[in-house]
PDB file of C-alpha atoms in Angstrom:
ATOM      1  CA  MET A  23      -6.169 -32.902 -14.401  1.00  0.00           C
ATOM      2  CA  ALA A  24      -6.776 -30.340 -17.121  1.00  0.00           C
ATOM      3  CA  LEU A  25      -6.016 -27.654 -14.568  1.00  0.00           C
ATOM      4  CA  THR A  26      -2.574 -29.021 -13.726  1.00  0.00           C
ATOM      5  CA  ASP A  27      -1.792 -29.230 -17.425  1.00  0.00           C
ATOM      6  CA  LEU A  28      -2.891 -25.628 -17.845  1.00  0.00           C
ATOM      7  CA  PHE A  29      -0.628 -24.492 -15.011  1.00  0.00           C
ATOM      8  CA  LYS A  30       2.306 -26.456 -16.404  1.00  0.00           C
ATOM      9  CA  SER A  31       1.885 -24.872 -19.821  1.00  0.00           C
ATOM     10  CA  LEU A  32       1.553 -21.429 -18.244  1.00  0.00           C
ATOM     11  CA  GLN A  33       4.727 -21.685 -16.229  1.00  0.00           C
ATOM     12  CA  GLU A  34       6.656 -23.254 -19.110  1.00  0.00           C
ATOM     13  CA  SER A  35       5.446 -20.556 -21.506  1.00  0.00           C
ATOM     14  CA  PRO A  36       7.993 -17.960 -22.671  1.00  0.00           C
ATOM     15  CA  VAL A  37       6.530 -15.417 -20.224  1.00  0.00           C
ATOM     16  CA  GLY A  38       6.490 -17.836 -17.304  1.00  0.00           C
ATOM     17  CA  LEU A  39      10.027 -19.029 -17.968  1.00  0.00           C
ATOM     18  CA  ALA A  40      11.382 -15.543 -18.483  1.00  0.00           C
ATOM     19  CA  ILE A  41       9.987 -14.282 -15.183  1.00  0.00           C
ATOM     20  CA  ARG A  42      11.017 -17.337 -13.220  1.00  0.00           C
ATOM     21  CA  GLU A  43      14.533 -17.568 -14.560  1.00  0.00           C
ATOM     22  CA  SER A  44      15.445 -13.909 -14.738  1.00  0.00           C
ATOM     23  CA  GLY A  45      17.235 -12.422 -11.774  1.00  0.00           C
ATOM     24  CA  TRP A  46      15.397  -9.123 -11.909  1.00  0.00           C
ATOM     25  CA  MET A  47      11.983  -9.658 -13.523  1.00  0.00           C
ATOM     26  CA  PHE A  48      10.264 -11.349 -10.612  1.00  0.00           C
ATOM     27  CA  PRO A  49      11.508  -8.845  -7.995  1.00  0.00           C
ATOM     28  CA  THR A  50      10.557  -5.908 -10.233  1.00  0.00           C
ATOM     29  CA  ILE A  51       7.068  -7.212 -11.044  1.00  0.00           C
ATOM     30  CA  GLU A  52       6.639  -8.086  -7.395  1.00  0.00           C
ATOM     31  CA  SER A  53       7.674  -4.563  -6.312  1.00  0.00           C
ATOM     32  CA  ILE A  54       5.076  -3.029  -8.634  1.00  0.00           C
ATOM     33  CA  HIS A  55       2.576  -5.526  -7.203  1.00  0.00           C
ATOM     34  CA  VAL A  56       3.356  -4.412  -3.637  1.00  0.00           C
ATOM     35  CA  LEU A  57       3.124  -0.736  -4.609  1.00  0.00           C
ATOM     36  CA  ALA A  58      -0.239  -1.318  -6.308  1.00  0.00           C
ATOM     37  CA  ILE A  59      -1.619  -3.283  -3.362  1.00  0.00           C
ATOM     38  CA  VAL A  60      -0.630  -0.699  -0.758  1.00  0.00           C
ATOM     39  CA  LEU A  61      -2.351   1.979  -2.837  1.00  0.00           C
ATOM     40  CA  VAL A  62      -5.503  -0.159  -3.181  1.00  0.00           C
ATOM     41  CA  ALA A  63      -5.623  -0.928   0.528  1.00  0.00           C
ATOM     42  CA  GLY A  64      -4.794   2.601   1.688  1.00  0.00           C
ATOM     43  CA  SER A  65      -7.327   4.215  -0.639  1.00  0.00           C
ATOM     44  CA  ILE A  66     -10.087   1.786   0.265  1.00  0.00           C
ATOM     45  CA  ALA A  67      -9.282   2.414   3.920  1.00  0.00           C
ATOM     46  CA  MET A  68     -10.129   6.108   3.415  1.00  0.00           C
ATOM     47  CA  VAL A  69     -13.632   5.237   2.253  1.00  0.00           C
ATOM     48  CA  ASP A  70     -14.035   2.504   4.877  1.00  0.00           C
ATOM     49  CA  LEU A  71     -13.030   4.831   7.708  1.00  0.00           C
ATOM     50  CA  ARG A  72     -15.559   7.379   6.429  1.00  0.00           C
ATOM     51  CA  LEU A  73     -18.287   4.704   6.434  1.00  0.00           C
ATOM     52  CA  LEU A  74     -17.288   3.827   9.976  1.00  0.00           C
ATOM     53  CA  GLY A  75     -17.549   7.505  10.866  1.00  0.00           C
ATOM     54  CA  VAL A  76     -13.937   7.586  12.055  1.00  0.00           C
ATOM     55  CA  SER A  77     -12.410  10.135   9.693  1.00  0.00           C
ATOM     56  CA  SER A  78     -13.160  12.646   6.909  1.00  0.00           C
ATOM     57  CA  ARG A  79     -16.470  13.224   8.644  1.00  0.00           C
ATOM     58  CA  ASN A  80     -17.131  16.586   7.066  1.00  0.00           C
ATOM     59  CA  HIS A  81     -16.768  15.141   3.589  1.00  0.00           C
ATOM     60  CA  ALA A  82     -19.822  13.603   1.951  1.00  0.00           C
ATOM     61  CA  VAL A  83     -19.480   9.876   1.393  1.00  0.00           C
ATOM     62  CA  THR A  84     -20.380  10.072  -2.274  1.00  0.00           C
ATOM     63  CA  LYS A  85     -17.908  12.874  -2.924  1.00  0.00           C
ATOM     64  CA  LEU A  86     -15.090  11.039  -1.136  1.00  0.00           C
ATOM     65  CA  SER A  87     -15.866   7.837  -3.022  1.00  0.00           C
ATOM     66  CA  THR A  88     -15.971   9.624  -6.361  1.00  0.00           C
ATOM     67  CA  GLU A  89     -12.525  11.070  -5.711  1.00  0.00           C
ATOM     68  CA  VAL A  90     -10.902   7.967  -4.233  1.00  0.00           C
ATOM     69  CA  LEU A  91     -12.390   5.060  -6.192  1.00  0.00           C
ATOM     70  CA  PRO A  92     -10.675   5.840  -9.520  1.00  0.00           C
ATOM     71  CA  TRP A  93      -7.350   5.429  -7.714  1.00  0.00           C
ATOM     72  CA  VAL A  94      -8.548   2.172  -6.159  1.00  0.00           C
ATOM     73  CA  TRP A  95      -9.528   0.724  -9.511  1.00  0.00           C
ATOM     74  CA  THR A  96      -6.416   1.924 -11.331  1.00  0.00           C
ATOM     75  CA  ALA A  97      -4.145   0.489  -8.662  1.00  0.00           C
ATOM     76  CA  PHE A  98      -6.209  -2.700  -8.630  1.00  0.00           C
ATOM     77  CA  VAL A  99      -5.700  -3.189 -12.371  1.00  0.00           C
ATOM     78  CA  PHE A 100      -1.940  -2.912 -11.892  1.00  0.00           C
ATOM     79  CA  ALA A 101      -2.122  -5.308  -8.949  1.00  0.00           C
ATOM     80  CA  ALA A 102      -4.148  -7.799 -10.982  1.00  0.00           C
ATOM     81  CA  ILE A 103      -1.844  -7.645 -14.011  1.00  0.00           C
ATOM     82  CA  THR A 104       1.355  -7.987 -11.966  1.00  0.00           C
ATOM     83  CA  GLY A 105      -0.293 -10.640  -9.806  1.00  0.00           C
ATOM     84  CA  SER A 106      -1.215 -12.642 -12.890  1.00  0.00           C
ATOM     85  CA  LEU A 107       2.352 -12.415 -14.197  1.00  0.00           C
ATOM     86  CA  LEU A 108       3.719 -13.579 -10.847  1.00  0.00           C
ATOM     87  CA  PHE A 109       1.204 -16.432 -10.815  1.00  0.00           C
ATOM     88  CA  VAL A 110       2.124 -17.517 -14.341  1.00  0.00           C
ATOM     89  CA  SER A 111       5.787 -17.759 -13.378  1.00  0.00           C
ATOM     90  CA  ASN A 112       5.043 -20.608 -10.959  1.00  0.00           C
ATOM     91  CA  ALA A 113       1.382 -21.491 -11.446  1.00  0.00           C
ATOM     92  CA  SER A 114       1.383 -25.016 -10.034  1.00  0.00           C
ATOM     93  CA  LYS A 115       3.091 -24.005  -6.793  1.00  0.00           C
ATOM     94  CA  TYR A 116       0.899 -20.959  -6.197  1.00  0.00           C
ATOM     95  CA  PHE A 117      -2.329 -22.798  -6.951  1.00  0.00           C
ATOM     96  CA  ILE A 118      -1.796 -25.299  -4.129  1.00  0.00           C
ATOM     97  CA  ASN A 119      -0.464 -22.698  -1.712  1.00  0.00           C
ATOM     98  CA  VAL A 120      -2.954 -22.213   1.125  1.00  0.00           C
ATOM     99  CA  PRO A 121      -2.272 -18.517   1.897  1.00  0.00           C
ATOM    100  CA  PHE A 122      -2.579 -17.778  -1.834  1.00  0.00           C
ATOM    101  CA  ARG A 123      -6.021 -19.395  -1.944  1.00  0.00           C
ATOM    102  CA  LEU A 124      -7.101 -17.601   1.216  1.00  0.00           C
ATOM    103  CA  LYS A 125      -5.885 -14.321  -0.288  1.00  0.00           C
ATOM    104  CA  LEU A 126      -8.077 -14.819  -3.361  1.00  0.00           C
ATOM    105  CA  LEU A 127     -10.995 -15.845  -1.148  1.00  0.00           C
ATOM    106  CA  CYS A 128     -10.681 -12.655   0.891  1.00  0.00           C
ATOM    107  CA  MET A 129     -10.578 -10.595  -2.295  1.00  0.00           C
ATOM    108  CA  ALA A 130     -13.766 -12.301  -3.459  1.00  0.00           C
ATOM    109  CA  CYS A 131     -15.380 -11.550  -0.094  1.00  0.00           C
ATOM    110  CA  ALA A 132     -14.260  -7.928  -0.331  1.00  0.00           C
ATOM    111  CA  GLY A 133     -15.802  -7.719  -3.786  1.00  0.00           C
ATOM    112  CA  LEU A 134     -19.055  -9.261  -2.597  1.00  0.00           C
ATOM    113  CA  ASN A 135     -19.150  -6.869   0.344  1.00  0.00           C
ATOM    114  CA  MET A 136     -18.661  -3.932  -2.012  1.00  0.00           C
ATOM    115  CA  LEU A 137     -21.381  -5.226  -4.331  1.00  0.00           C
ATOM    116  CA  ILE A 138     -23.897  -5.566  -1.504  1.00  0.00           C
ATOM    117  CA  PHE A 139     -23.023  -2.083  -0.285  1.00  0.00           C
ATOM    118  CA  ASN A 140     -23.493  -0.574  -3.745  1.00  0.00           C
ATOM    119  CA  LEU A 141     -26.692  -2.459  -4.607  1.00  0.00           C
ATOM    120  CA  VAL A 142     -28.458  -2.420  -1.262  1.00  0.00           C
ATOM    121  CA  THR A 143     -27.027  -0.187   1.437  1.00  0.00           C
ATOM    122  CA  SER A 144     -26.308   2.740  -0.881  1.00  0.00           C
ATOM    123  CA  ARG A 145     -29.960   3.075  -1.898  1.00  0.00           C
ATOM    124  CA  SER A 146     -30.618   5.287   1.094  1.00  0.00           C
ATOM    125  CA  ILE A 147     -27.373   7.210   0.743  1.00  0.00           C
ATOM    126  CA  GLN A 148     -29.068  10.565   0.140  1.00  0.00           C
ATOM    127  CA  ASN A 149     -30.294  10.426   3.733  1.00  0.00           C
ATOM    128  CA  TRP A 150     -26.908  10.006   5.365  1.00  0.00           C
ATOM    129  CA  ASP A 151     -24.382  11.127   2.763  1.00  0.00           C
ATOM    130  CA  SER A 152     -23.423  14.351   4.481  1.00  0.00           C
ATOM    131  CA  SER A 153     -23.993  13.438   8.073  1.00  0.00           C
ATOM    132  CA  THR A 154     -21.276  12.161  10.344  1.00  0.00           C
ATOM    133  CA  GLY A 155     -23.475   9.274  11.497  1.00  0.00           C
ATOM    134  CA  THR A 156     -23.853   6.368   9.109  1.00  0.00           C
ATOM    135  CA  PRO A 157     -26.351   3.479   9.165  1.00  0.00           C
ATOM    136  CA  THR A 158     -25.239   0.222  10.752  1.00  0.00           C
ATOM    137  CA  ALA A 159     -25.155  -1.521   7.374  1.00  0.00           C
ATOM    138  CA  ALA A 160     -22.678   1.074   6.124  1.00  0.00           C
ATOM    139  CA  LYS A 161     -20.516   0.670   9.223  1.00  0.00           C
ATOM    140  CA  VAL A 162     -20.546  -3.099   8.761  1.00  0.00           C
ATOM    141  CA  ALA A 163     -19.582  -2.707   5.096  1.00  0.00           C
ATOM    142  CA  GLY A 164     -16.702  -0.408   6.017  1.00  0.00           C
ATOM    143  CA  GLY A 165     -15.492  -2.639   8.834  1.00  0.00           C
ATOM    144  CA  LEU A 166     -15.665  -5.832   6.776  1.00  0.00           C
ATOM    145  CA  SER A 167     -13.884  -4.177   3.883  1.00  0.00           C
ATOM    146  CA  LEU A 168     -11.020  -3.124   6.154  1.00  0.00           C
ATOM    147  CA  LEU A 169     -10.849  -6.612   7.635  1.00  0.00           C
ATOM    148  CA  PHE A 170     -10.805  -8.363   4.254  1.00  0.00           C
ATOM    149  CA  TRP A 171      -8.087  -6.129   2.796  1.00  0.00           C
ATOM    150  CA  ILE A 172      -5.933  -6.463   5.925  1.00  0.00           C
ATOM    151  CA  LEU A 173      -6.257 -10.237   5.526  1.00  0.00           C
ATOM    152  CA  VAL A 174      -5.385  -9.978   1.820  1.00  0.00           C
ATOM    153  CA  ILE A 175      -2.129  -8.262   2.766  1.00  0.00           C
ATOM    154  CA  ALA A 176      -1.427 -10.712   5.600  1.00  0.00           C
ATOM    155  CA  PHE A 177      -2.058 -13.809   3.463  1.00  0.00           C
ATOM    156  CA  GLY A 178      -0.127 -12.259   0.600  1.00  0.00           C
ATOM    157  CA  ARG A 179       2.916 -11.860   2.837  1.00  0.00           C
ATOM    158  CA  TRP A 180       2.525 -15.439   4.090  1.00  0.00           C
ATOM    159  CA  ILE A 181       2.779 -16.762   0.535  1.00  0.00           C
ATOM    160  CA  GLY A 182       6.420 -15.760   0.539  1.00  0.00           C
ATOM    161  CA  PHE A 183       7.068 -17.804   3.655  1.00  0.00           C
ATOM    162  CA  THR A 184       5.200 -20.909   2.597  1.00  0.00           C
ATOM    163  CA  ILE A 185       5.788 -21.234  -1.141  1.00  0.00           C
TER     164      ILE A 185
ATOM    165  CA  MET B   2      16.528 -11.542  21.192  1.00  0.00           C
ATOM    166  CA  SER B   3      17.595 -12.052  17.618  1.00  0.00           C
ATOM    167  CA  THR B   4      17.336 -15.836  17.755  1.00  0.00           C
ATOM    168  CA  LEU B   5      14.043 -15.570  19.614  1.00  0.00           C
ATOM    169  CA  ILE B   6      12.546 -13.443  16.834  1.00  0.00           C
ATOM    170  CA  GLN B   7      13.830 -15.827  14.206  1.00  0.00           C
ATOM    171  CA  ASN B   8      12.765 -18.982  16.008  1.00  0.00           C
ATOM    172  CA  ILE B   9       9.149 -18.091  16.668  1.00  0.00           C
ATOM    173  CA  ALA B  10       7.960 -18.616  13.135  1.00  0.00           C
ATOM    174  CA  TRP B  11       5.068 -16.178  13.085  1.00  0.00           C
ATOM    175  CA  ILE B  12       6.865 -13.091  14.432  1.00  0.00           C
ATOM    176  CA  ILE B  13       8.660 -11.939  11.280  1.00  0.00           C
ATOM    177  CA  PRO B  14       5.719 -12.430   8.852  1.00  0.00           C
ATOM    178  CA  THR B  15       3.328 -10.743  11.294  1.00  0.00           C
ATOM    179  CA  VAL B  16       5.641  -7.792  11.943  1.00  0.00           C
ATOM    180  CA  GLN B  17       6.204  -7.475   8.190  1.00  0.00           C
ATOM    181  CA  THR B  18       2.427  -7.453   7.635  1.00  0.00           C
ATOM    182  CA  VAL B  19       2.028  -4.627  10.146  1.00  0.00           C
ATOM    183  CA  HIS B  20       4.870  -2.867   8.351  1.00  0.00           C
ATOM    184  CA  ILE B  21       3.114  -3.230   4.972  1.00  0.00           C
ATOM    185  CA  LEU B  22      -0.238  -2.026   6.375  1.00  0.00           C
ATOM    186  CA  CYS B  23       1.442   1.136   7.634  1.00  0.00           C
ATOM    187  CA  VAL B  24       3.083   1.572   4.234  1.00  0.00           C
ATOM    188  CA  SER B  25      -0.462   1.503   2.794  1.00  0.00           C
ATOM    189  CA  ILE B  26      -1.511   4.384   5.005  1.00  0.00           C
ATOM    190  CA  VAL B  27       1.602   6.433   4.253  1.00  0.00           C
ATOM    191  CA  MET B  28       1.661   5.794   0.496  1.00  0.00           C
ATOM    192  CA  SER B  29      -2.038   6.504  -0.103  1.00  0.00           C
ATOM    193  CA  SER B  30      -2.027   9.648   2.019  1.00  0.00           C
ATOM    194  CA  MET B  31       1.208  11.014   0.584  1.00  0.00           C
ATOM    195  CA  ALA B  32       0.186  10.132  -2.983  1.00  0.00           C
ATOM    196  CA  MET B  33      -2.994  12.167  -2.602  1.00  0.00           C
ATOM    197  CA  ILE B  34      -1.221  15.122  -0.993  1.00  0.00           C
ATOM    198  CA  ASP B  35       1.750  15.138  -3.400  1.00  0.00           C
ATOM    199  CA  LEU B  36      -0.450  14.795  -6.487  1.00  0.00           C
ATOM    200  CA  ARG B  37      -2.671  17.598  -5.231  1.00  0.00           C
ATOM    201  CA  MET B  38       0.424  19.775  -4.698  1.00  0.00           C
ATOM    202  CA  MET B  39       1.437  19.046  -8.279  1.00  0.00           C
ATOM    203  CA  GLY B  40      -1.959  20.244  -9.440  1.00  0.00           C
ATOM    204  CA  LEU B  41      -3.412  16.809 -10.151  1.00  0.00           C
ATOM    205  CA  GLY B  42      -6.085  14.929  -8.242  1.00  0.00           C
ATOM    206  CA  ALA B  43      -8.999  15.830  -6.007  1.00  0.00           C
ATOM    207  CA  ARG B  44      -9.858  19.435  -6.754  1.00  0.00           C
ATOM    208  CA  SER B  45     -12.469  19.750  -4.057  1.00  0.00           C
ATOM    209  CA  GLN B  46      -9.930  19.268  -1.300  1.00  0.00           C
ATOM    210  CA  SER B  47      -7.369  21.917  -0.487  1.00  0.00           C
ATOM    211  CA  VAL B  48      -3.797  20.977   0.359  1.00  0.00           C
ATOM    212  CA  PRO B  49      -3.944  22.387   3.920  1.00  0.00           C
ATOM    213  CA  ASP B  50      -7.171  20.437   4.462  1.00  0.00           C
ATOM    214  CA  MET B  51      -5.598  17.191   3.263  1.00  0.00           C
ATOM    215  CA  VAL B  52      -2.474  17.844   5.319  1.00  0.00           C
ATOM    216  CA  THR B  53      -4.573  18.329   8.458  1.00  0.00           C
ATOM    217  CA  ARG B  54      -6.584  15.189   7.790  1.00  0.00           C
ATOM    218  CA  PHE B  55      -3.872  12.817   6.626  1.00  0.00           C
ATOM    219  CA  MET B  56      -0.603  13.794   8.265  1.00  0.00           C
ATOM    220  CA  PRO B  57      -1.502  12.562  11.784  1.00  0.00           C
ATOM    221  CA  TRP B  58      -2.084   9.144  10.224  1.00  0.00           C
ATOM    222  CA  VAL B  59       1.203   9.409   8.311  1.00  0.00           C
ATOM    223  CA  TRP B  60       3.331  10.376  11.308  1.00  0.00           C
ATOM    224  CA  THR B  61       1.700   7.734  13.532  1.00  0.00           C
ATOM    225  CA  SER B  62       2.315   5.145  10.813  1.00  0.00           C
ATOM    226  CA  LEU B  63       5.918   6.288  10.554  1.00  0.00           C
ATOM    227  CA  VAL B  64       6.413   5.599  14.273  1.00  0.00           C
ATOM    228  CA  ILE B  65       4.918   2.112  13.857  1.00  0.00           C
ATOM    229  CA  LEU B  66       7.097   1.579  10.771  1.00  0.00           C
ATOM    230  CA  LEU B  67      10.215   2.475  12.769  1.00  0.00           C
ATOM    231  CA  LEU B  68       9.169   0.184  15.621  1.00  0.00           C
ATOM    232  CA  SER B  69       8.268  -2.765  13.377  1.00  0.00           C
ATOM    233  CA  GLY B  70      11.352  -2.111  11.284  1.00  0.00           C
ATOM    234  CA  SER B  71      13.495  -2.210  14.415  1.00  0.00           C
ATOM    235  CA  ILE B  72      12.061  -5.603  15.367  1.00  0.00           C
ATOM    236  CA  LEU B  73      12.913  -6.865  11.884  1.00  0.00           C
ATOM    237  CA  ILE B  74      16.455  -5.460  12.167  1.00  0.00           C
ATOM    238  CA  ILE B  75      16.961  -7.014  15.610  1.00  0.00           C
ATOM    239  CA  GLY B  76      15.632 -10.307  14.225  1.00  0.00           C
ATOM    240  CA  GLU B  77      17.961 -10.312  11.236  1.00  0.00           C
ATOM    241  CA  PRO B  78      20.676  -7.699  11.787  1.00  0.00           C
ATOM    242  CA  ALA B  79      23.031  -8.574   8.950  1.00  0.00           C
ATOM    243  CA  ARG B  80      20.189  -9.012   6.482  1.00  0.00           C
ATOM    244  CA  SER B  81      19.151  -5.433   7.167  1.00  0.00           C
ATOM    245  CA  LEU B  82      22.060  -3.287   8.249  1.00  0.00           C
ATOM    246  CA  MET B  83      24.608  -4.663   5.768  1.00  0.00           C
ATOM    247  CA  ASN B  84      22.194  -4.817   2.870  1.00  0.00           C
ATOM    248  CA  PRO B  85      22.655  -2.253   0.071  1.00  0.00           C
ATOM    249  CA  ALA B  86      18.918  -2.069  -0.603  1.00  0.00           C
ATOM    250  CA  PHE B  87      18.260  -1.376   3.074  1.00  0.00           C
ATOM    251  CA  ILE B  88      20.942   1.298   3.268  1.00  0.00           C
ATOM    252  CA  LEU B  89      19.525   2.954   0.142  1.00  0.00           C
ATOM    253  CA  LYS B  90      16.012   2.735   1.570  1.00  0.00           C
ATOM    254  CA  MET B  91      17.011   4.448   4.817  1.00  0.00           C
ATOM    255  CA  SER B  92      18.898   7.188   2.968  1.00  0.00           C
ATOM    256  CA  MET B  93      15.867   7.891   0.807  1.00  0.00           C
ATOM    257  CA  LEU B  94      13.614   7.836   3.864  1.00  0.00           C
ATOM    258  CA  ILE B  95      15.670  10.566   5.512  1.00  0.00           C
ATOM    259  CA  CYS B  96      15.446  12.624   2.302  1.00  0.00           C
ATOM    260  CA  VAL B  97      11.672  12.266   2.009  1.00  0.00           C
ATOM    261  CA  ILE B  98      11.168  13.207   5.656  1.00  0.00           C
ATOM    262  CA  VAL B  99      13.231  16.372   5.090  1.00  0.00           C
ATOM    263  CA  VAL B 100      11.231  17.229   1.952  1.00  0.00           C
ATOM    264  CA  THR B 101       7.923  16.606   3.741  1.00  0.00           C
ATOM    265  CA  LEU B 102       8.903  18.733   6.741  1.00  0.00           C
ATOM    266  CA  THR B 103      10.043  21.515   4.398  1.00  0.00           C
ATOM    267  CA  LEU B 104       6.807  21.515   2.428  1.00  0.00           C
ATOM    268  CA  GLN B 105       4.508  21.217   5.392  1.00  0.00           C
ATOM    269  CA  GLY B 106       6.444  23.323   7.864  1.00  0.00           C
ATOM    270  CA  ALA B 107       5.928  26.300   5.579  1.00  0.00           C
ATOM    271  CA  ILE B 108       2.213  25.561   5.169  1.00  0.00           C
ATOM    272  CA  ARG B 109       1.808  25.356   8.916  1.00  0.00           C
ATOM    273  CA  LYS B 110       3.099  28.901   9.348  1.00  0.00           C
ATOM    274  CA  ASP B 111       1.389  30.337   6.285  1.00  0.00           C
ATOM    275  CA  VAL B 112      -1.258  28.342   4.475  1.00  0.00           C
ATOM    276  CA  ALA B 113      -0.574  30.132   1.203  1.00  0.00           C
ATOM    277  CA  PHE B 114       3.232  30.069   1.489  1.00  0.00           C
ATOM    278  CA  TRP B 115       3.831  28.025  -1.670  1.00  0.00           C
ATOM    279  CA  GLU B 116       1.283  29.992  -3.707  1.00  0.00           C
ATOM    280  CA  MET B 117       2.880  33.404  -3.128  1.00  0.00           C
ATOM    281  CA  SER B 118       5.071  33.480  -6.218  1.00  0.00           C
ATOM    282  CA  ALA B 119       5.836  31.527  -9.352  1.00  0.00           C
ATOM    283  CA  PRO B 120       9.238  30.310  -8.105  1.00  0.00           C
ATOM    284  CA  ARG B 121       7.604  29.071  -4.905  1.00  0.00           C
ATOM    285  CA  ARG B 122       4.856  27.307  -6.822  1.00  0.00           C
ATOM    286  CA  THR B 123       7.448  25.600  -8.995  1.00  0.00           C
ATOM    287  CA  ALA B 124       9.562  24.666  -5.998  1.00  0.00           C
ATOM    288  CA  ALA B 125       6.560  23.119  -4.250  1.00  0.00           C
ATOM    289  CA  ARG B 126       5.576  21.121  -7.325  1.00  0.00           C
ATOM    290  CA  LEU B 127       9.120  19.867  -7.746  1.00  0.00           C
ATOM    291  CA  MET B 128       9.409  18.865  -4.096  1.00  0.00           C
ATOM    292  CA  ALA B 129       6.049  17.075  -4.248  1.00  0.00           C
ATOM    293  CA  LEU B 130       7.224  15.141  -7.307  1.00  0.00           C
ATOM    294  CA  VAL B 131      10.529  14.259  -5.628  1.00  0.00           C
ATOM    295  CA  SER B 132       8.604  13.161  -2.534  1.00  0.00           C
ATOM    296  CA  LEU B 133       6.403  10.842  -4.596  1.00  0.00           C
ATOM    297  CA  LEU B 134       9.343   9.354  -6.510  1.00  0.00           C
ATOM    298  CA  LEU B 135      11.296   8.793  -3.298  1.00  0.00           C
ATOM    299  CA  LEU B 136       8.342   7.054  -1.660  1.00  0.00           C
ATOM    300  CA  VAL B 137       7.898   4.736  -4.652  1.00  0.00           C
ATOM    301  CA  ALA B 138      11.637   4.026  -4.648  1.00  0.00           C
ATOM    302  CA  ILE B 139      11.491   3.282  -0.913  1.00  0.00           C
ATOM    303  CA  VAL B 140       8.806   0.641  -1.531  1.00  0.00           C
ATOM    304  CA  PHE B 141      10.932  -0.927  -4.268  1.00  0.00           C
ATOM    305  CA  ALA B 142      14.089  -0.831  -2.133  1.00  0.00           C
ATOM    306  CA  GLY B 143      12.185  -2.441   0.726  1.00  0.00           C
ATOM    307  CA  ARG B 144      11.131  -5.356  -1.447  1.00  0.00           C
ATOM    308  CA  TRP B 145      14.635  -5.711  -2.928  1.00  0.00           C
ATOM    309  CA  ILE B 146      16.200  -6.242   0.510  1.00  0.00           C
ATOM    310  CA  ALA B 147      15.122  -9.863   0.093  1.00  0.00           C
ATOM    311  CA  TYR B 148      16.929 -10.155  -3.226  1.00  0.00           C
ATOM    312  CA  MET B 149      20.201  -8.393  -2.494  1.00  0.00           C
ATOM    313  CA  GLU B 150      23.070  -9.985  -0.675  1.00  0.00           C
ATOM    314  CA  SER B 151      24.327  -8.248   2.401  1.00  0.00           C
ATOM    315  CA  TYR B 152      27.870  -6.944   2.505  1.00  0.00           C
ATOM    316  CA  THR B 153      30.140  -9.221   4.482  1.00  0.00           C
ATOM    317  CA  ALA B 154      32.711  -7.700   6.802  1.00  0.00           C
TER     318      ALA B 154
END
């Protein structure tokens, strides 16, 4: 009950109203959101494909990650900010939307996957950083990451068709 | 064909998702290459190296984008072909392909082509910037197709 009140106050707030009622704000924020997401997904894919041993094989994993991850995080911040603004504009509707919930769930799974990789699998990284072969755990991390982010994009697109 | 694509509910969202995934590949690859050509970004990787690694993915994605885009056009012809945002998007796409071929065609023949003189260096940086701006604009135009009304005959 408190949650529905929160969503109502969010979407009736000046920001929520402005975005929802303006002809150009929602499309513009949404466009930035799409741009940010494609950069997140594409950048992460570079690291994932390296972990899977599919591409960039003569680049050390750590070096590739160091170069790519700042872009991932920067784009993610933009995606999160624009996503929050979009959410605020119609909070109640988005909250009960199934693809929206699945999208957030997949993002959480992607985050968990990344955490496990960084805390556990990466401990041995000195052994396989520069070799083309990667341990199974790294391959699994890369594959799952790709899967989760593909699903994030798919569910994100479905929101538009089900909202 | 058009009604078929529209009537099977999952076709358009799925084809659009494939379209967006390919945009991810193109945008991330081109962003890295263009920024590197402008002197920003990953210093450890040379431009020819990045071009060799990324461009096969980009061109393959472009083919898939054209195929998926065609399905979307066939599914909703007026929504696409008569839409100002779509027309703008296609015009910009042609421009960015020309710029990309110009930049990379020269590199293919001579890896150091754009480094040879100051005017060439400037030209390359400018073209890389234009390429990046066009690509961003293409993403925006793509999203705005949904918000613009198509011209009626």
